Amino acid sequence: MDTATLTRPAVLILLGPPGAGKGTQARMLEDRFGLVQLSTGDLLREAVAQGTEAGKAAKAVMEAGELVSDEIVINILRDRLKAPDVSRGVILDGFPRTTMQAEALDHLLAETGQKIDAAISLEVDDAAMVERISGRYTCANCGEGYHDSFKTPEVDGVCDECGGTEMKRRADDKAETVASRLEAYHAQTAPLIGYYRDRGVLQEVDAMKPIKDVAGTVQSLTADVIS
Ligand code: ADP
Ligand code: AMP
């Protein structure tokens, strides 16, 4: 782990369409900098699995590839930010996804005197996104992400991180929902690139490159902004 001293909790945002590599890069940032990945997609999937009220409301929306209501997502994130493990800092993965969520985040951070260190936009074209989503799978035990072509485990079917042998694919990673997820991204989330550019925290990264090249860029700019 990088031993750079932080004087306050870091706040990084990973922006980008579904399949851009946000989760992949977030896990690598966790390992290197000791930050905590907060994925609203993961938090919502947990809520669905637990059958909470929020999960019940979100299930069909997620299956259709649309965005869950701002109210539900903001409440889930606000609660998660209260947990003690986020004290060193967070990597927001998949949040914010609308201007209203971005404004809510500004308010939440202002309450605790925090600020956004960087909004890193992972730029990929639509065709790459479809290819990445359709080959994605994860270890059911530890959540490590893999891809049929671009990131395979060293031993077929065995997780490099934990040795787990059960792999799973997401219910919404199918051709029927990709179009609506992409449409939601372009209509509702892409405007956040301008939102963060205007605030002077936007960092644009070419995410068409291989995972390790993207990681090199993302980690070096992270080291610059949080030290
Ligand atoms: P997101 O969190 O943005 O939806 P993921 O990190 O889950 O995206 O990545 C989607 C899929 O693409 C995964 O299977 C991952 O292994 C793969 N992937 C991520 N980054 C790259 C990259 N730079 N090149 C090729 N494949 C990638
Ligand atoms: P993800 O894991 O980020 O690809 O998100 C999976 C699904 O969860 C999305 O297609 C949305 O339905 C929902 N979701 C995740 N994050 C958000 C968010 N910030 N706002 C609204 N919906 C979200």
mmCIF file of N, CA and C in Angstrom, residues 114-178:
data_model
loop_
_atom_site.group_PDB
_atom_site.id
_atom_site.type_symbol
_atom_site.label_atom_id
_atom_site.label_comp_id
_atom_site.label_asym_id
_atom_site.label_seq_id
_atom_site.Cartn_x
_atom_site.Cartn_y
_atom_site.Cartn_z
ATOM 1 N N GLN A 114 -15.458 18.044 3.664
ATOM 2 C CA GLN A 114 -14.643 17.320 2.678
ATOM 3 C C GLN A 114 -14.822 17.914 1.285
ATOM 4 N N LYS A 115 -13.897 17.540 0.395
ATOM 5 C CA LYS A 115 -14.060 17.983 -0.990
ATOM 6 C C LYS A 115 -13.661 16.861 -1.949
ATOM 7 N N ILE A 116 -14.071 17.021 -3.187
ATOM 8 C CA ILE A 116 -13.747 16.018 -4.208
ATOM 9 C C ILE A 116 -12.326 16.265 -4.694
ATOM 10 N N ASP A 117 -11.474 15.237 -4.605
ATOM 11 C CA ASP A 117 -10.093 15.378 -5.066
ATOM 12 C C ASP A 117 -10.003 15.246 -6.576
ATOM 13 N N ALA A 118 -10.748 14.313 -7.135
ATOM 14 C CA ALA A 118 -10.745 14.152 -8.594
ATOM 15 C C ALA A 118 -11.975 13.374 -9.034
ATOM 16 N N ALA A 119 -12.498 13.761 -10.198
ATOM 17 C CA ALA A 119 -13.525 12.973 -10.876
ATOM 18 C C ALA A 119 -12.839 12.423 -12.125
ATOM 19 N N ILE A 120 -12.557 11.123 -12.082
ATOM 20 C CA ILE A 120 -11.778 10.493 -13.158
ATOM 21 C C ILE A 120 -12.757 9.881 -14.154
ATOM 22 N N SER A 121 -12.744 10.410 -15.366
ATOM 23 C CA SER A 121 -13.670 9.931 -16.384
ATOM 24 C C SER A 121 -12.971 8.893 -17.256
ATOM 25 N N LEU A 122 -13.457 7.644 -17.199
ATOM 26 C CA LEU A 122 -12.868 6.564 -18.006
ATOM 27 C C LEU A 122 -13.575 6.572 -19.357
ATOM 28 N N GLU A 123 -12.840 6.923 -20.393
ATOM 29 C CA GLU A 123 -13.454 7.114 -21.701
ATOM 30 C C GLU A 123 -13.290 5.877 -22.582
ATOM 31 N N VAL A 124 -14.437 5.290 -22.951
ATOM 32 C CA VAL A 124 -14.432 4.129 -23.864
ATOM 33 C C VAL A 124 -15.526 4.336 -24.902
ATOM 34 N N ASP A 125 -15.371 3.715 -26.058
ATOM 35 C CA ASP A 125 -16.460 3.861 -27.026
ATOM 36 C C ASP A 125 -17.541 2.810 -26.760
ATOM 37 N N ASP A 126 -18.713 3.038 -27.364
ATOM 38 C CA ASP A 126 -19.871 2.194 -27.057
ATOM 39 C C ASP A 126 -19.633 0.722 -27.418
ATOM 40 N N ALA A 127 -18.917 0.469 -28.512
ATOM 41 C CA ALA A 127 -18.700 -0.924 -28.924
ATOM 42 C C ALA A 127 -17.846 -1.671 -27.891
ATOM 43 N N ALA A 128 -16.837 -0.995 -27.353
ATOM 44 C CA ALA A 128 -15.983 -1.639 -26.342
ATOM 45 C C ALA A 128 -16.787 -1.943 -25.092
ATOM 46 N N MET A 129 -17.675 -1.038 -24.758
ATOM 47 C CA MET A 129 -18.485 -1.226 -23.554
ATOM 48 C C MET A 129 -19.335 -2.496 -23.672
ATOM 49 N N VAL A 130 -19.933 -2.699 -24.847
ATOM 50 C CA VAL A 130 -20.775 -3.886 -25.052
ATOM 51 C C VAL A 130 -19.915 -5.156 -24.930
ATOM 52 N N GLU A 131 -18.735 -5.129 -25.532
ATOM 53 C CA GLU A 131 -17.831 -6.286 -25.493
ATOM 54 C C GLU A 131 -17.390 -6.582 -24.049
ATOM 55 N N ARG A 132 -17.111 -5.529 -23.309
ATOM 56 C CA ARG A 132 -16.648 -5.718 -21.924
ATOM 57 C C ARG A 132 -17.768 -6.260 -21.044
ATOM 58 N N ILE A 133 -18.955 -5.712 -21.216
ATOM 59 C CA ILE A 133 -20.074 -6.171 -20.374
ATOM 60 C C ILE A 133 -20.433 -7.622 -20.677
ATOM 61 N N SER A 134 -20.430 -7.979 -21.967
ATOM 62 C CA SER A 134 -20.904 -9.327 -22.285
ATOM 63 C C SER A 134 -19.904 -10.411 -21.868
ATOM 64 N N GLY A 135 -18.628 -10.053 -21.633
ATOM 65 C CA GLY A 135 -17.670 -11.073 -21.194
ATOM 66 C C GLY A 135 -17.336 -10.987 -19.717
ATOM 67 N N ARG A 136 -18.067 -10.154 -18.969
ATOM 68 C CA ARG A 136 -17.712 -9.929 -17.560
ATOM 69 C C ARG A 136 -18.229 -11.042 -16.638
ATOM 70 N N TYR A 137 -17.415 -11.455 -15.682
ATOM 71 C CA TYR A 137 -17.886 -12.323 -14.595
ATOM 72 C C TYR A 137 -17.048 -12.034 -13.350
ATOM 73 N N THR A 138 -17.540 -12.465 -12.181
ATOM 74 C CA THR A 138 -16.823 -12.177 -10.931
ATOM 75 C C THR A 138 -16.762 -13.429 -10.063
ATOM 76 N N CYS A 139 -15.805 -13.414 -9.148
ATOM 77 C CA CYS A 139 -15.719 -14.491 -8.162
ATOM 78 C C CYS A 139 -16.868 -14.310 -7.172
ATOM 79 N N ALA A 140 -17.660 -15.379 -6.960
ATOM 80 C CA ALA A 140 -18.810 -15.277 -6.056
ATOM 81 C C ALA A 140 -18.359 -15.093 -4.615
ATOM 82 N N ASN A 141 -17.129 -15.498 -4.301
ATOM 83 C CA ASN A 141 -16.654 -15.414 -2.920
ATOM 84 C C ASN A 141 -16.107 -14.029 -2.586
ATOM 85 N N CYS A 142 -15.169 -13.508 -3.403
ATOM 86 C CA CYS A 142 -14.511 -12.248 -3.018
ATOM 87 C C CYS A 142 -14.852 -11.078 -3.937
ATOM 88 N N GLY A 143 -15.544 -11.338 -5.035
ATOM 89 C CA GLY A 143 -15.969 -10.235 -5.913
ATOM 90 C C GLY A 143 -14.936 -9.801 -6.932
ATOM 91 N N GLU A 144 -13.769 -10.469 -6.973
ATOM 92 C CA GLU A 144 -12.766 -10.088 -7.970
ATOM 93 C C GLU A 144 -13.378 -10.223 -9.373
ATOM 94 N N GLY A 145 -13.112 -9.218 -10.216
ATOM 95 C CA GLY A 145 -13.713 -9.214 -11.552
ATOM 96 C C GLY A 145 -12.815 -9.845 -12.599
ATOM 97 N N TYR A 146 -13.442 -10.526 -13.546
ATOM 98 C CA TYR A 146 -12.705 -11.163 -14.656
ATOM 99 C C TYR A 146 -13.434 -10.882 -15.965
ATOM 100 N N HIS A 147 -12.764 -11.277 -17.066
ATOM 101 C CA HIS A 147 -13.381 -11.143 -18.384
ATOM 102 C C HIS A 147 -12.978 -12.350 -19.227
ATOM 103 N N ASP A 148 -13.935 -12.822 -20.058
ATOM 104 C CA ASP A 148 -13.675 -14.021 -20.875
ATOM 105 C C ASP A 148 -12.402 -13.883 -21.719
ATOM 106 N N SER A 149 -12.140 -12.664 -22.226
ATOM 107 C CA SER A 149 -10.961 -12.483 -23.085
ATOM 108 C C SER A 149 -9.900 -11.593 -22.459
ATOM 109 N N PHE A 150 -10.321 -10.547 -21.726
ATOM 110 C CA PHE A 150 -9.367 -9.496 -21.351
ATOM 111 C C PHE A 150 -8.737 -9.686 -19.970
ATOM 112 N N LYS A 151 -9.367 -10.498 -19.119
ATOM 113 C CA LYS A 151 -8.770 -10.737 -17.795
ATOM 114 C C LYS A 151 -9.212 -12.113 -17.315
ATOM 115 N N THR A 152 -8.399 -13.117 -17.624
ATOM 116 C CA THR A 152 -8.754 -14.484 -17.250
ATOM 117 C C THR A 152 -7.917 -14.892 -16.029
ATOM 118 N N PRO A 153 -8.461 -15.736 -15.157
ATOM 119 C CA PRO A 153 -7.659 -16.173 -14.007
ATOM 120 C C PRO A 153 -6.485 -17.037 -14.474
ATOM 121 N N GLU A 154 -5.419 -17.098 -13.679
ATOM 122 C CA GLU A 154 -4.246 -17.899 -14.075
ATOM 123 C C GLU A 154 -4.627 -19.357 -14.282
ATOM 124 N N VAL A 155 -5.459 -19.886 -13.365
ATOM 125 C CA VAL A 155 -5.968 -21.256 -13.536
ATOM 126 C C VAL A 155 -7.453 -21.134 -13.854
ATOM 127 N N ASP A 156 -7.846 -21.711 -14.980
ATOM 128 C CA ASP A 156 -9.222 -21.577 -15.434
ATOM 129 C C ASP A 156 -10.222 -21.944 -14.328
ATOM 130 N N GLY A 157 -11.157 -21.052 -14.032
ATOM 131 C CA GLY A 157 -12.210 -21.340 -13.061
ATOM 132 C C GLY A 157 -11.810 -21.166 -11.611
ATOM 133 N N VAL A 158 -10.565 -20.736 -11.347
ATOM 134 C CA VAL A 158 -10.116 -20.556 -9.956
ATOM 135 C C VAL A 158 -9.708 -19.095 -9.747
ATOM 136 N N CYS A 159 -10.291 -18.451 -8.739
ATOM 137 C CA CYS A 159 -10.008 -17.035 -8.502
ATOM 138 C C CYS A 159 -8.555 -16.828 -8.060
ATOM 139 N N ASP A 160 -7.867 -15.894 -8.729
ATOM 140 C CA ASP A 160 -6.467 -15.587 -8.379
ATOM 141 C C ASP A 160 -6.352 -15.043 -6.952
ATOM 142 N N GLU A 161 -7.377 -14.333 -6.511
ATOM 143 C CA GLU A 161 -7.292 -13.635 -5.224
ATOM 144 C C GLU A 161 -7.560 -14.548 -4.040
ATOM 145 N N CYS A 162 -8.611 -15.389 -4.151
ATOM 146 C CA CYS A 162 -9.037 -16.144 -2.959
ATOM 147 C C CYS A 162 -9.121 -17.648 -3.192
ATOM 148 N N GLY A 163 -8.888 -18.100 -4.421
ATOM 149 C CA GLY A 163 -8.961 -19.541 -4.698
ATOM 150 C C GLY A 163 -10.383 -20.056 -4.867
ATOM 151 N N GLY A 164 -11.366 -19.152 -4.800
ATOM 152 C CA GLY A 164 -12.766 -19.555 -4.969
ATOM 153 C C GLY A 164 -12.996 -20.158 -6.354
ATOM 154 N N THR A 165 -13.961 -21.068 -6.439
ATOM 155 C CA THR A 165 -14.203 -21.721 -7.736
ATOM 156 C C THR A 165 -15.607 -21.454 -8.267
ATOM 157 N N GLU A 166 -16.384 -20.648 -7.507
ATOM 158 C CA GLU A 166 -17.715 -20.314 -8.021
ATOM 159 C C GLU A 166 -17.658 -18.929 -8.662
ATOM 160 N N MET A 167 -17.967 -18.869 -9.931
ATOM 161 C CA MET A 167 -17.968 -17.588 -10.645
ATOM 162 C C MET A 167 -19.407 -17.223 -10.987
ATOM 163 N N LYS A 168 -19.706 -15.920 -11.024
ATOM 164 C CA LYS A 168 -21.088 -15.550 -11.365
ATOM 165 C C LYS A 168 -21.126 -14.417 -12.384
ATOM 166 N N ARG A 169 -22.242 -14.360 -13.106
ATOM 167 C CA ARG A 169 -22.470 -13.285 -14.077
ATOM 168 C C ARG A 169 -23.677 -12.494 -13.631
ATOM 169 N N ARG A 170 -23.676 -11.188 -13.888
ATOM 170 C CA ARG A 170 -24.777 -10.332 -13.449
ATOM 171 C C ARG A 170 -26.008 -10.511 -14.329
ATOM 172 N N ALA A 171 -27.193 -10.456 -13.657
ATOM 173 C CA ALA A 171 -28.449 -10.635 -14.381
ATOM 174 C C ALA A 171 -28.644 -9.548 -15.444
ATOM 175 N N ASP A 172 -28.101 -8.350 -15.191
ATOM 176 C CA ASP A 172 -28.343 -7.258 -16.153
ATOM 177 C C ASP A 172 -27.253 -7.168 -17.225
ATOM 178 N N ASP A 173 -26.259 -8.049 -17.191
ATOM 179 C CA ASP A 173 -25.201 -8.020 -18.225
ATOM 180 C C ASP A 173 -25.628 -8.840 -19.438
ATOM 181 N N LYS A 174 -26.753 -8.487 -20.020
ATOM 182 C CA LYS A 174 -27.208 -9.223 -21.198
ATOM 183 C C LYS A 174 -27.604 -8.234 -22.288
ATOM 184 N N ALA A 175 -27.597 -8.727 -23.516
ATOM 185 C CA ALA A 175 -27.786 -7.856 -24.678
ATOM 186 C C ALA A 175 -29.026 -6.965 -24.549
ATOM 187 N N GLU A 176 -30.131 -7.515 -24.012
ATOM 188 C CA GLU A 176 -31.387 -6.754 -23.967
ATOM 189 C C GLU A 176 -31.276 -5.475 -23.123
ATOM 190 N N THR A 177 -30.459 -5.506 -22.059
ATOM 191 C CA THR A 177 -30.419 -4.330 -21.183
ATOM 192 C C THR A 177 -29.283 -3.364 -21.528
ATOM 193 N N VAL A 178 -28.346 -3.831 -22.349
ATOM 194 C CA VAL A 178 -27.182 -2.985 -22.631
ATOM 195 C C VAL A 178 -27.612 -1.675 -23.286
#
